[in-house]
Amino acid sequence: MKKKSKKWVYFILLLLILGLGFLIWNFYFQQADEESINKIFSVTRSDIQKSILTTGLVQPYNRLEIKPPIAGRAEEVLVNEGDRVTKGQILAWMSSTERAVLLDAARAQGSETLKYWETLYKPTPLIAPLDGMIIAKTIQSGQTVTGQDPVLVMSDKLIVKAQVDETDMSTVRLGQKAEFVLDAYSQQKIQAHVDHIAFEAKTVNNVTVYEVDVLAEEIPEFMRSGMTANVTFYVENKSQVLTLPLEAISHYKNKNFVWQTNPQDPQNPIQKEIQVGLTDGKKVEILSGLQEGEKAMLKNKNGKGDKSKTSASPLGSPLGTPRH
C-alpha cells in the first residue's frame, strides 16, 4: 500500500509541475505577443540620407603597357613596382642586340676596351610616357627582350569601376559624393566622387548595369589594382525632418498609413493615412499626417481586421524601393 501511495504522490506532483510550467509558458508568450503588438514609436526630428549600395573593382584609369623601343638586352632597370614616375623619366637603359654582342666582346678584352665602346656606343633609354605609377614589372637587369614584350606596366591613377543597376541611374550624376570600402581594408572608409558614367550598358547575370568610375579624393598607399570595393553613392540628404522607423509604416492599396491607439476602444487600433518622402532603408520622412511627438504603434499584421502589409519597404508608395 505504501508503494502505491508514493506513486500517486509522485504522479500528482508531476501533474502540478507540468501545469505550472504550462501557465508560465503561456504567460511569457502572451506578454511577448502583447509587446510585439503594442510596440510604440514616436515621431521625431532627425537627419536622413538616401544612398545606393553596390560593388566595384579597383582598376587603373589608364593602363599602359610599355614595350622596349628595340630588341636586345636590359642593361639597367631603374624602377620597381609601386614607384611613382614623371613623364619623360628614364625607366631603364636598353642595348640593341648588336650593342649587347659588341659589349660582351669588349668586356672579354678588358675594362679599358669596354669603357671605350660603352662611351662610343650609347644605350637607348626607355622613357615614361606620362605621370603615374609602375604597377607591374616583368623584366630584370641583364634580361633579353623582343620589341613586342611589355616590360613595364604603368597607370596614371587607380579608380573603382562600380556597376550600377539601370533603375538607379537617374540618381547618379557626375561629381556626386561617394564613399567606398575595400574588402582587404574594411575599417578604412575612402571618400570619393563620381568621375565618369558609361554611356553603354552591360548585362551581368541578366541584369542591365552601367559602369560608373569612382575616383578617390586621395588615393591611399594600400590601394591596389584588382581589389574588391563596396561603394556607396549619396543621393539626397535632409536635415531635421519628421521621421518614423520604416517598420511602423503600413501600405495598402497605394496608400501609406500608421496604426494609432483608439482612446474609445484600446483593443482595436485605428488607421491614420500619411504621406511619406525620403527613406534610408531604416527610417522614413513623414511629409504630412503626423506631427512631432505623435505616436504610432507596430501592429501585428496578422491581427484581427488588419488587411495591410507592413514590410521593410512601402512598395508602390512615392518612395519606390528604398535603397541603403
Coordinates of N, CA, C and O in Angstrom, one line a residue, residues 18 50 70 135 139 182 193 210 219 259:
L18 N 3.9 20.1 -14.3 CA 3.6 20.4 -15.7 C 2.6 21.5 -15.9 O 2.7 22.3 -16.8
K50 N 19.5 59.3 -48.2 CA 19.3 58.2 -49.1 C 20.6 57.9 -49.8 O 21.3 58.8 -50.3
I70 N 63.6 48.9 -78.8 CA 64.5 48.0 -79.6 C 64.5 46.6 -78.9 O 64.3 46.5 -77.7
I135 N 52.9 49.7 -62.0 CA 52.1 48.7 -61.3 C 52.5 47.3 -61.6 O 52.0 46.3 -61.0
I139 N 60.6 42.6 -66.1 CA 62.0 42.5 -66.6 C 63.0 42.8 -65.5 O 62.7 43.6 -64.6
L182 N 37.3 49.1 -49.2 CA 38.0 47.9 -49.8 C 37.8 46.7 -48.9 O 38.0 46.8 -47.6
H193 N 34.3 60.6 -55.4 CA 33.2 61.2 -56.2 C 33.1 60.5 -57.5 O 34.0 59.8 -57.9
Y210 N 25.3 49.8 -65.6 CA 26.2 50.8 -66.2 C 27.4 50.9 -65.3 O 27.3 50.9 -64.1
I219 N 44.1 58.9 -53.1 CA 44.3 57.5 -53.2 C 45.3 57.0 -52.2 O 46.5 57.5 -52.1
W259 N -0.7 52.8 -37.5 CA -1.7 52.4 -36.5 C -1.5 53.3 -35.3 O -0.4 53.5 -34.8

